[in-house]
Short mmCIF file of N, CA and C in Angstrom, two decimals:
data_model
loop_
_atom_site.label_atom_id
_atom_site.label_comp_id
_atom_site.label_asym_id
_atom_site.label_seq_id
_atom_site.Cartn_x
_atom_site.Cartn_y
_atom_site.Cartn_z
N MET A 1051 128.96 137.58 121.04
CA MET A 1051 129.09 136.14 120.98
C MET A 1051 130.24 135.67 121.88
N LYS A 1052 131.37 136.39 121.78
CA LYS A 1052 132.53 136.04 122.58
C LYS A 1052 132.21 136.23 124.06
N LYS A 1053 131.45 137.28 124.37
CA LYS A 1053 131.07 137.56 125.75
C LYS A 1053 130.18 136.43 126.29
N ASN A 1054 129.26 135.93 125.47
CA ASN A 1054 128.39 134.82 125.89
C ASN A 1054 129.21 133.58 126.21
N LYS A 1055 130.23 133.31 125.41
CA LYS A 1055 131.08 132.14 125.67
C LYS A 1055 131.84 132.31 126.98
N LEU A 1056 132.32 133.52 127.24
CA LEU A 1056 133.03 133.79 128.49
C LEU A 1056 132.11 133.64 129.68
N VAL A 1057 130.91 134.19 129.57
CA VAL A 1057 129.94 134.09 130.67
C VAL A 1057 129.54 132.64 130.89
N THR A 1058 129.29 131.92 129.81
CA THR A 1058 128.92 130.51 129.92
C THR A 1058 130.04 129.70 130.55
N GLY A 1059 131.26 129.94 130.12
CA GLY A 1059 132.40 129.22 130.68
C GLY A 1059 132.59 129.53 132.16
N ALA A 1060 132.45 130.80 132.52
CA ALA A 1060 132.59 131.19 133.92
C ALA A 1060 131.48 130.59 134.77
N LEU A 1061 130.26 130.60 134.25
CA LEU A 1061 129.13 130.02 134.97
C LEU A 1061 129.31 128.52 135.16
N LEU A 1062 129.75 127.83 134.12
CA LEU A 1062 129.99 126.39 134.22
C LEU A 1062 131.08 126.09 135.23
N GLY A 1063 132.16 126.86 135.18
CA GLY A 1063 133.25 126.66 136.13
C GLY A 1063 132.79 126.89 137.56
N ALA A 1064 132.03 127.96 137.78
CA ALA A 1064 131.54 128.25 139.13
C ALA A 1064 130.57 127.18 139.60
N LEU A 1065 129.69 126.76 138.72
CA LEU A 1065 128.72 125.72 139.06
C LEU A 1065 129.42 124.44 139.47
N LEU A 1066 130.39 124.04 138.70
CA LEU A 1066 131.10 122.80 139.01
C LEU A 1066 132.02 122.93 140.21
N THR A 1067 132.54 124.11 140.44
CA THR A 1067 133.44 124.31 141.56
C THR A 1067 132.69 124.36 142.88
N PHE A 1068 131.62 125.13 142.94
CA PHE A 1068 130.94 125.36 144.20
C PHE A 1068 129.86 124.35 144.52
N ALA A 1069 129.40 123.61 143.53
CA ALA A 1069 128.26 122.73 143.76
C ALA A 1069 128.64 121.26 143.89
N THR A 1070 129.90 120.95 144.03
CA THR A 1070 130.30 119.56 144.18
C THR A 1070 129.76 119.03 145.50
N THR A 1071 129.03 117.92 145.44
CA THR A 1071 128.40 117.38 146.64
C THR A 1071 129.23 116.30 147.30
N SER A 1072 130.35 115.98 146.72
CA SER A 1072 131.17 114.90 147.24
C SER A 1072 132.03 115.35 148.40
N ALA A 1073 132.25 114.45 149.34
CA ALA A 1073 133.15 114.74 150.44
C ALA A 1073 134.59 114.77 149.93
N HIS A 1074 134.87 114.05 148.86
CA HIS A 1074 136.20 114.02 148.26
C HIS A 1074 136.13 114.78 146.94
N ALA A 1075 136.49 116.05 146.97
CA ALA A 1075 136.44 116.85 145.77
C ALA A 1075 137.63 116.53 144.88
N LEU A 1076 137.43 116.66 143.61
CA LEU A 1076 138.50 116.45 142.65
C LEU A 1076 139.40 117.67 142.63
N THR A 1077 140.63 117.48 142.25
CA THR A 1077 141.51 118.62 142.04
C THR A 1077 141.03 119.35 140.79
N THR A 1078 141.48 120.55 140.61
CA THR A 1078 141.09 121.32 139.43
C THR A 1078 141.50 120.60 138.15
N ALA A 1079 142.67 120.01 138.15
CA ALA A 1079 143.15 119.29 136.97
C ALA A 1079 142.29 118.05 136.69
N GLN A 1080 141.90 117.34 137.74
CA GLN A 1080 141.06 116.15 137.56
C GLN A 1080 139.69 116.54 137.03
N ALA A 1081 139.10 117.58 137.60
CA ALA A 1081 137.78 118.04 137.14
C ALA A 1081 137.85 118.49 135.69
N LYS A 1082 138.92 119.19 135.34
CA LYS A 1082 139.09 119.65 133.97
C LYS A 1082 139.22 118.46 133.02
N ALA A 1083 139.93 117.42 133.45
CA ALA A 1083 140.08 116.22 132.64
C ALA A 1083 138.74 115.51 132.43
N VAL A 1084 137.92 115.45 133.45
CA VAL A 1084 136.59 114.83 133.33
C VAL A 1084 135.74 115.64 132.37
N ARG A 1085 135.72 116.96 132.55
CA ARG A 1085 134.94 117.83 131.64
C ARG A 1085 135.39 117.67 130.20
N LYS A 1086 136.69 117.63 129.99
CA LYS A 1086 137.24 117.49 128.63
C LYS A 1086 136.88 116.13 128.04
N ALA A 1087 136.96 115.09 128.86
CA ALA A 1087 136.66 113.73 128.37
C ALA A 1087 135.21 113.60 127.91
N VAL A 1088 134.28 114.15 128.67
CA VAL A 1088 132.87 113.99 128.28
C VAL A 1088 132.47 114.93 127.16
N THR A 1089 133.13 116.04 127.01
CA THR A 1089 132.77 116.96 125.93
C THR A 1089 133.55 116.69 124.64
N SER A 1090 134.53 115.80 124.70
CA SER A 1090 135.32 115.51 123.50
C SER A 1090 134.66 114.47 122.60
N VAL A 1091 133.55 113.89 123.04
CA VAL A 1091 132.84 112.91 122.23
C VAL A 1091 131.52 113.51 121.77
N SER A 1092 130.85 112.83 120.84
CA SER A 1092 129.56 113.34 120.36
C SER A 1092 128.52 113.26 121.48
N VAL A 1093 127.47 114.00 121.33
CA VAL A 1093 126.42 114.06 122.35
C VAL A 1093 125.86 112.67 122.64
N LYS A 1094 125.65 111.87 121.61
CA LYS A 1094 125.07 110.54 121.84
C LYS A 1094 126.04 109.61 122.56
N GLU A 1095 127.33 109.90 122.53
CA GLU A 1095 128.32 109.07 123.23
C GLU A 1095 128.61 109.56 124.65
N MET A 1096 128.14 110.75 124.99
CA MET A 1096 128.43 111.33 126.30
C MET A 1096 127.97 110.48 127.49
N PRO A 1097 126.75 109.94 127.48
CA PRO A 1097 126.33 109.12 128.62
C PRO A 1097 127.23 107.91 128.85
N ALA A 1098 127.61 107.23 127.78
CA ALA A 1098 128.49 106.07 127.91
C ALA A 1098 129.87 106.48 128.40
N LYS A 1099 130.35 107.60 127.92
CA LYS A 1099 131.66 108.10 128.35
C LYS A 1099 131.63 108.46 129.83
N ALA A 1100 130.55 109.09 130.27
CA ALA A 1100 130.43 109.45 131.68
C ALA A 1100 130.40 108.20 132.55
N ALA A 1101 129.63 107.20 132.15
CA ALA A 1101 129.57 105.94 132.91
C ALA A 1101 130.93 105.27 132.95
N GLU A 1102 131.64 105.29 131.84
CA GLU A 1102 132.98 104.70 131.78
C GLU A 1102 133.94 105.42 132.74
N LEU A 1103 133.88 106.75 132.76
CA LEU A 1103 134.74 107.51 133.66
C LEU A 1103 134.45 107.18 135.13
N VAL A 1104 133.17 107.04 135.44
CA VAL A 1104 132.79 106.72 136.83
C VAL A 1104 133.31 105.33 137.20
N LEU A 1105 133.13 104.38 136.33
CA LEU A 1105 133.59 103.01 136.62
C LEU A 1105 135.11 102.92 136.74
N ASN A 1106 135.83 103.74 135.99
CA ASN A 1106 137.29 103.71 136.00
C ASN A 1106 137.90 104.58 137.09
N ALA A 1107 137.10 105.39 137.75
CA ALA A 1107 137.61 106.29 138.79
C ALA A 1107 137.95 105.51 140.06
N ASP A 1108 138.88 106.06 140.84
CA ASP A 1108 139.17 105.48 142.15
C ASP A 1108 137.90 105.52 142.98
N LYS A 1109 137.74 104.57 143.87
CA LYS A 1109 136.53 104.48 144.67
C LYS A 1109 136.22 105.79 145.41
N LYS A 1110 137.25 106.43 145.93
CA LYS A 1110 137.05 107.67 146.69
C LYS A 1110 136.64 108.85 145.79
N ASP A 1111 136.91 108.75 144.49
CA ASP A 1111 136.60 109.84 143.57
C ASP A 1111 135.37 109.60 142.71
N ARG A 1112 134.76 108.43 142.81
CA ARG A 1112 133.65 108.08 141.92
C ARG A 1112 132.50 109.09 141.97
N GLU A 1113 132.12 109.46 143.18
CA GLU A 1113 130.99 110.39 143.32
C GLU A 1113 131.33 111.74 142.69
N ALA A 1114 132.50 112.26 142.96
CA ALA A 1114 132.90 113.55 142.40
C ALA A 1114 133.01 113.50 140.88
N VAL A 1115 133.53 112.40 140.36
CA VAL A 1115 133.62 112.24 138.90
C VAL A 1115 132.22 112.20 138.30
N ALA A 1116 131.31 111.46 138.93
CA ALA A 1116 129.93 111.36 138.43
C ALA A 1116 129.25 112.71 138.43
N VAL A 1117 129.37 113.45 139.52
CA VAL A 1117 128.73 114.77 139.62
C VAL A 1117 129.31 115.72 138.59
N THR A 1118 130.62 115.73 138.44
CA THR A 1118 131.27 116.62 137.47
C THR A 1118 130.84 116.28 136.05
N ALA A 1119 130.81 115.00 135.72
CA ALA A 1119 130.40 114.59 134.37
C ALA A 1119 128.94 114.96 134.10
N VAL A 1120 128.07 114.66 135.05
CA VAL A 1120 126.64 114.95 134.86
C VAL A 1120 126.41 116.46 134.69
N LYS A 1121 126.97 117.25 135.57
CA LYS A 1121 126.75 118.69 135.48
C LYS A 1121 127.32 119.28 134.19
N THR A 1122 128.46 118.78 133.76
CA THR A 1122 129.06 119.27 132.51
C THR A 1122 128.15 118.95 131.33
N ILE A 1123 127.70 117.72 131.24
CA ILE A 1123 126.86 117.31 130.11
C ILE A 1123 125.51 118.02 130.15
N VAL A 1124 124.86 118.04 131.30
CA VAL A 1124 123.53 118.63 131.39
C VAL A 1124 123.58 120.14 131.18
N PHE A 1125 124.64 120.79 131.62
CA PHE A 1125 124.77 122.23 131.39
C PHE A 1125 124.84 122.53 129.90
N LYS A 1126 125.56 121.69 129.16
CA LYS A 1126 125.71 121.92 127.71
C LYS A 1126 124.52 121.38 126.90
N HIS A 1127 123.92 120.28 127.37
CA HIS A 1127 122.84 119.62 126.62
C HIS A 1127 121.76 119.18 127.60
N ARG A 1128 120.87 120.09 127.96
CA ARG A 1128 119.84 119.81 128.97
C ARG A 1128 118.98 118.60 128.64
N ALA A 1129 118.70 118.40 127.37
CA ALA A 1129 117.85 117.28 126.98
C ALA A 1129 118.50 115.93 127.27
N ALA A 1130 119.80 115.92 127.46
CA ALA A 1130 120.51 114.66 127.72
C ALA A 1130 120.44 114.25 129.19
N ALA A 1131 119.86 115.07 130.05
CA ALA A 1131 119.86 114.79 131.49
C ALA A 1131 119.34 113.40 131.84
N PRO A 1132 118.15 112.99 131.42
CA PRO A 1132 117.67 111.66 131.81
C PRO A 1132 118.55 110.53 131.28
N VAL A 1133 119.10 110.68 130.10
CA VAL A 1133 119.92 109.63 129.50
C VAL A 1133 121.24 109.48 130.26
N VAL A 1134 121.84 110.59 130.62
CA VAL A 1134 123.10 110.55 131.37
C VAL A 1134 122.87 109.95 132.75
N VAL A 1135 121.78 110.35 133.40
CA VAL A 1135 121.45 109.82 134.72
C VAL A 1135 121.21 108.31 134.62
N THR A 1136 120.53 107.87 133.59
CA THR A 1136 120.29 106.44 133.39
C THR A 1136 121.60 105.68 133.23
N ALA A 1137 122.48 106.18 132.38
CA ALA A 1137 123.74 105.49 132.11
C ALA A 1137 124.58 105.33 133.38
N ILE A 1138 124.71 106.40 134.13
CA ILE A 1138 125.54 106.33 135.34
C ILE A 1138 124.84 105.51 136.42
N SER A 1139 123.53 105.63 136.53
CA SER A 1139 122.79 104.87 137.54
C SER A 1139 122.84 103.37 137.27
N LYS A 1140 122.85 102.98 136.01
CA LYS A 1140 122.99 101.56 135.67
C LYS A 1140 124.39 101.07 135.98
N ALA A 1141 125.38 101.90 135.69
CA ALA A 1141 126.77 101.51 135.92
C ALA A 1141 127.13 101.49 137.40
N ALA A 1142 126.57 102.43 138.14
CA ALA A 1142 126.87 102.56 139.58
C ALA A 1142 125.58 102.89 140.32
N PRO A 1143 124.74 101.89 140.60
CA PRO A 1143 123.44 102.14 141.23
C PRO A 1143 123.53 102.90 142.56
N ASP A 1144 124.63 102.75 143.27
CA ASP A 1144 124.78 103.47 144.54
C ASP A 1144 124.89 104.98 144.34
N LEU A 1145 125.14 105.43 143.14
CA LEU A 1145 125.26 106.86 142.86
C LEU A 1145 124.00 107.44 142.21
N ALA A 1146 122.94 106.65 142.09
CA ALA A 1146 121.73 107.10 141.41
C ALA A 1146 121.16 108.38 142.02
N SER A 1147 121.07 108.45 143.33
CA SER A 1147 120.50 109.65 143.96
C SER A 1147 121.42 110.85 143.79
N VAL A 1148 122.72 110.61 143.82
CA VAL A 1148 123.69 111.71 143.68
C VAL A 1148 123.63 112.30 142.27
N VAL A 1149 123.63 111.45 141.26
CA VAL A 1149 123.61 111.97 139.89
C VAL A 1149 122.25 112.57 139.55
N ALA A 1150 121.18 112.02 140.10
CA ALA A 1150 119.84 112.60 139.87
C ALA A 1150 119.77 113.99 140.48
N ALA A 1151 120.31 114.15 141.67
CA ALA A 1151 120.32 115.46 142.32
C ALA A 1151 121.19 116.45 141.54
N ALA A 1152 122.34 115.99 141.06
CA ALA A 1152 123.23 116.86 140.28
C ALA A 1152 122.55 117.33 138.99
N ALA A 1153 121.89 116.42 138.31
CA ALA A 1153 121.20 116.78 137.07
C ALA A 1153 120.02 117.72 137.36
N THR A 1154 119.32 117.47 138.45
CA THR A 1154 118.19 118.32 138.83
C THR A 1154 118.67 119.72 139.17
N GLU A 1155 119.83 119.83 139.76
CA GLU A 1155 120.38 121.14 140.11
C GLU A 1155 120.59 121.99 138.88
N VAL A 1156 120.98 121.38 137.77
CA VAL A 1156 121.23 122.12 136.54
C VAL A 1156 119.95 122.27 135.71
N ALA A 1157 119.10 121.25 135.70
CA ALA A 1157 117.89 121.25 134.87
C ALA A 1157 116.67 120.92 135.74
N GLU A 1158 116.32 121.81 136.64
CA GLU A 1158 115.23 121.57 137.59
C GLU A 1158 113.90 121.31 136.89
N SER A 1159 113.69 121.91 135.72
CA SER A 1159 112.42 121.71 135.01
C SER A 1159 112.23 120.26 134.56
N GLN A 1160 113.29 119.47 134.55
CA GLN A 1160 113.21 118.07 134.14
C GLN A 1160 113.26 117.12 135.33
N ALA A 1161 112.97 117.62 136.51
CA ALA A 1161 113.11 116.82 137.74
C ALA A 1161 112.37 115.49 137.66
N VAL A 1162 111.16 115.49 137.16
CA VAL A 1162 110.38 114.24 137.10
C VAL A 1162 111.03 113.26 136.13
N ALA A 1163 111.45 113.72 134.96
CA ALA A 1163 112.10 112.84 133.99
C ALA A 1163 113.42 112.30 134.53
N ILE A 1164 114.15 113.14 135.23
CA ILE A 1164 115.43 112.73 135.81
C ILE A 1164 115.20 111.68 136.89
N ALA A 1165 114.26 111.93 137.78
CA ALA A 1165 113.96 110.97 138.85
C ALA A 1165 113.47 109.65 138.28
N THR A 1166 112.60 109.73 137.29
CA THR A 1166 112.08 108.52 136.65
C THR A 1166 113.21 107.71 136.01
N ALA A 1167 114.13 108.39 135.36
CA ALA A 1167 115.25 107.71 134.72
C ALA A 1167 116.14 107.02 135.76
N ALA A 1168 116.43 107.72 136.83
CA ALA A 1168 117.29 107.14 137.88
C ALA A 1168 116.62 105.93 138.53
N ILE A 1169 115.33 106.04 138.79
CA ILE A 1169 114.60 104.94 139.44
C ILE A 1169 114.49 103.74 138.50
N ALA A 1170 114.28 103.99 137.22
CA ALA A 1170 114.20 102.89 136.26
C ALA A 1170 115.53 102.16 136.16
N ALA A 1171 116.63 102.90 136.26
CA ALA A 1171 117.96 102.29 136.14
C ALA A 1171 118.42 101.63 137.43
N ALA A 1172 117.96 102.15 138.57
CA ALA A 1172 118.37 101.61 139.87
C ALA A 1172 117.14 101.56 140.79
N PRO A 1173 116.24 100.60 140.56
CA PRO A 1173 114.98 100.54 141.31
C PRO A 1173 115.16 100.43 142.83
N ALA A 1174 116.22 99.83 143.28
CA ALA A 1174 116.45 99.69 144.72
C ALA A 1174 116.74 101.04 145.38
N GLN A 1175 117.05 102.03 144.59
CA GLN A 1175 117.38 103.36 145.12
C GLN A 1175 116.21 104.35 145.03
N GLN A 1176 114.99 103.84 144.81
CA GLN A 1176 113.84 104.71 144.58
C GLN A 1176 113.66 105.77 145.67
N GLN A 1177 113.65 105.36 146.90
CA GLN A 1177 113.41 106.31 148.00
C GLN A 1177 114.50 107.37 148.07
N SER A 1178 115.75 106.96 147.95
CA SER A 1178 116.84 107.94 148.05
C SER A 1178 116.84 108.88 146.85
N VAL A 1179 116.48 108.37 145.68
CA VAL A 1179 116.41 109.23 144.49
C VAL A 1179 115.32 110.27 144.67
N GLN A 1180 114.12 109.83 145.08
CA GLN A 1180 113.03 110.78 145.25
C GLN A 1180 113.37 111.83 146.30
N THR A 1181 113.96 111.43 147.40
CA THR A 1181 114.33 112.37 148.44
C THR A 1181 115.36 113.38 147.92
N ALA A 1182 116.38 112.89 147.22
CA ALA A 1182 117.43 113.76 146.70
C ALA A 1182 116.88 114.74 145.66
N VAL A 1183 116.06 114.25 144.75
CA VAL A 1183 115.51 115.10 143.70
C VAL A 1183 114.54 116.13 144.30
N ASN A 1184 113.70 115.70 145.24
CA ASN A 1184 112.77 116.64 145.87
C ASN A 1184 113.51 117.76 146.59
N SER A 1185 114.51 117.42 147.38
CA SER A 1185 115.21 118.45 148.13
C SER A 1185 116.00 119.37 147.20
N THR A 1186 116.60 118.81 146.17
CA THR A 1186 117.36 119.63 145.22
C THR A 1186 116.43 120.55 144.44
N ALA A 1187 115.32 120.02 143.96
CA ALA A 1187 114.37 120.84 143.20
C ALA A 1187 113.82 121.97 144.06
N ALA A 1188 113.51 121.68 145.31
CA ALA A 1188 113.00 122.72 146.22
C ALA A 1188 114.07 123.78 146.46
N ARG A 1189 115.31 123.36 146.63
CA ARG A 1189 116.41 124.31 146.86
C ARG A 1189 116.64 125.18 145.63
N VAL A 1190 116.58 124.59 144.43
CA VAL A 1190 116.78 125.36 143.20
C VAL A 1190 115.63 126.35 143.01
N ARG A 1191 114.39 125.90 143.25
CA ARG A 1191 113.24 126.80 143.14
C ARG A 1191 113.36 127.95 144.14
N SER A 1192 113.77 127.63 145.33
CA SER A 1192 113.92 128.63 146.38
C SER A 1192 114.96 129.67 145.98
N ALA A 1193 116.07 129.23 145.45
CA ALA A 1193 117.12 130.15 145.02
C ALA A 1193 116.65 131.00 143.84
N ALA A 1194 115.89 130.41 142.95
CA ALA A 1194 115.41 131.15 141.78
C ALA A 1194 114.36 132.19 142.16
N ASN A 1195 113.52 131.86 143.14
CA ASN A 1195 112.45 132.76 143.56
C ASN A 1195 112.91 133.74 144.62
N GLY A 1196 114.01 133.45 145.25
CA GLY A 1196 114.49 134.31 146.32
C GLY A 1196 113.75 134.10 147.62
N SER A 1197 112.94 133.06 147.68
CA SER A 1197 112.20 132.77 148.90
C SER A 1197 112.05 131.27 149.05
N PRO A 1198 111.78 130.81 150.26
CA PRO A 1198 111.59 129.37 150.45
C PRO A 1198 110.45 128.86 149.58
N SER A 1199 110.64 127.67 149.05
CA SER A 1199 109.64 127.07 148.17
C SER A 1199 109.40 125.64 148.60
N SER A 1200 108.22 125.21 148.39
CA SER A 1200 107.93 123.82 148.68
C SER A 1200 107.42 123.17 147.42
N GLY A 1201 107.31 121.91 147.44
CA GLY A 1201 106.82 121.17 146.29
C GLY A 1201 107.44 119.80 146.30
N THR A 1202 106.74 118.90 145.69
CA THR A 1202 107.21 117.53 145.66
C THR A 1202 107.19 117.04 144.22
N VAL A 1203 108.22 116.33 143.86
CA VAL A 1203 108.28 115.69 142.55
C VAL A 1203 107.79 114.27 142.76
N ASN A 1204 106.65 113.96 142.20
CA ASN A 1204 106.09 112.63 142.37
C ASN A 1204 106.42 111.77 141.16
N VAL A 1205 106.94 110.62 141.44
CA VAL A 1205 107.30 109.70 140.37
C VAL A 1205 106.62 108.38 140.64
N SER A 1206 105.92 107.88 139.64
CA SER A 1206 105.28 106.59 139.75
C SER A 1206 106.11 105.60 138.98
N ASN A 1207 106.39 104.46 139.57
CA ASN A 1207 107.19 103.46 138.88
C ASN A 1207 106.31 102.39 138.24
N THR A 1208 105.06 102.74 137.98
CA THR A 1208 104.17 101.80 137.32
C THR A 1208 103.72 102.40 136.00
N ALA A 1209 103.43 101.54 135.06
CA ALA A 1209 102.99 102.00 133.76
C ALA A 1209 101.59 102.60 133.86
N ILE A 1210 101.36 103.65 133.10
CA ILE A 1210 100.07 104.31 133.09
C ILE A 1210 99.37 103.96 131.79
N SER A 1211 98.18 103.41 131.89
CA SER A 1211 97.36 103.07 130.73
C SER A 1211 98.13 102.25 129.69
N GLY A 1212 98.90 101.30 130.12
CA GLY A 1212 99.59 100.42 129.21
C GLY A 1212 100.86 100.97 128.61
N SER A 1213 101.30 102.15 129.03
CA SER A 1213 102.53 102.72 128.50
C SER A 1213 103.72 101.93 129.01
N PRO A 1214 104.69 101.61 128.17
CA PRO A 1214 105.87 100.89 128.63
C PRO A 1214 106.83 101.78 129.41
N PHE A 1215 106.59 103.09 129.42
CA PHE A 1215 107.46 104.01 130.12
C PHE A 1215 106.75 104.53 131.36
N PRO A 1216 107.37 104.39 132.54
CA PRO A 1216 106.74 104.86 133.77
C PRO A 1216 106.48 106.36 133.70
N GLY A 1217 105.28 106.75 134.07
CA GLY A 1217 104.93 108.16 134.14
C GLY A 1217 104.58 108.80 132.82
N VAL A 1218 104.54 108.03 131.72
CA VAL A 1218 104.24 108.59 130.41
C VAL A 1218 102.99 107.92 129.87
N ALA A 1219 101.95 108.70 129.67
CA ALA A 1219 100.71 108.16 129.14
C ALA A 1219 100.83 108.00 127.63
N PRO A 1220 100.28 106.94 127.10
CA PRO A 1220 100.37 106.74 125.65
C PRO A 1220 99.53 107.76 124.90
N THR A 1221 99.95 108.08 123.69
CA THR A 1221 99.22 108.99 122.84
C THR A 1221 98.11 108.20 122.16
N PRO A 1222 96.87 108.68 122.28
CA PRO A 1222 95.79 107.93 121.64
C PRO A 1222 95.95 107.96 120.12
N SER A 1223 95.68 106.83 119.49
CA SER A 1223 95.77 106.79 118.04
C SER A 1223 94.37 106.66 117.47
N SER A 1224 94.23 107.18 116.32
CA SER A 1224 92.94 107.14 115.66
C SER A 1224 93.13 106.60 114.26
N ASN A 1225 92.32 105.63 113.89
CA ASN A 1225 92.42 105.07 112.56
C ASN A 1225 91.48 105.76 111.59
N SER A 1226 90.70 106.73 112.08
CA SER A 1226 89.76 107.41 111.19
C SER A 1226 90.50 108.44 110.34
N ALA A 1227 89.97 108.69 109.17
CA ALA A 1227 90.56 109.65 108.25
C ALA A 1227 90.38 111.06 108.79
N VAL A 1228 91.35 111.89 108.54
CA VAL A 1228 91.30 113.27 108.99
C VAL A 1228 91.04 114.15 107.78
N ASP A 1229 90.06 115.04 107.92
CA ASP A 1229 89.72 115.96 106.84
C ASP A 1229 90.45 117.27 107.10
N TYR A 1230 91.51 117.51 106.34
CA TYR A 1230 92.32 118.72 106.54
C TYR A 1230 91.73 119.92 105.83
N ALA A 1231 90.67 119.74 105.07
CA ALA A 1231 90.03 120.87 104.40
C ALA A 1231 89.23 121.70 105.35
N GLU A 1232 88.72 121.08 106.40
CA GLU A 1232 87.91 121.77 107.40
C GLU A 1232 88.80 122.41 108.47
N PRO A 1233 88.36 123.55 109.02
CA PRO A 1233 89.13 124.17 110.09
C PRO A 1233 89.17 123.25 111.32
N ARG A 1234 90.28 123.30 112.03
CA ARG A 1234 90.42 122.51 113.24
C ARG A 1234 89.98 123.32 114.44
N ASP A 1235 89.53 122.60 115.48
CA ASP A 1235 89.08 123.28 116.70
C ASP A 1235 90.22 123.80 117.49
#
């Protein structure tokens, strides 16, 4: 158990150290402060805390703070990726593609949900979000497979079959009674 924590901590540190996409990298102390700030609150408060940190950061550090916060949260709680991307993209629409790419780098399997969340929060950034997520997802797949990979993450910003959520089809409902005594197909 202790070994897993050490490996996880080392992996998180390496991921955040080597994968910063900002031209203005944070100092080690600043990055540690951002990681501590977002992990010191409950999971449901993390997206708001990350958005607050980005808004309060110096203009030159905003991108690095956003990337550090997103990667920290998504590494610890993968399911929070779309919500964190939404919160930061709403607070700072110019960073939508950056945070979507950062979240995709950590949780590539959620690329469509991440892209959809970023586009819903910052619709004017649709093209840049799709480009960033596609290139990041392809790079992550390539690294995982050990060979070049192609593929496109397609995101539709229109409702499907009346669903209020882009890219999510509604679940059909049935008002007929279900007989649980009979075997199901």
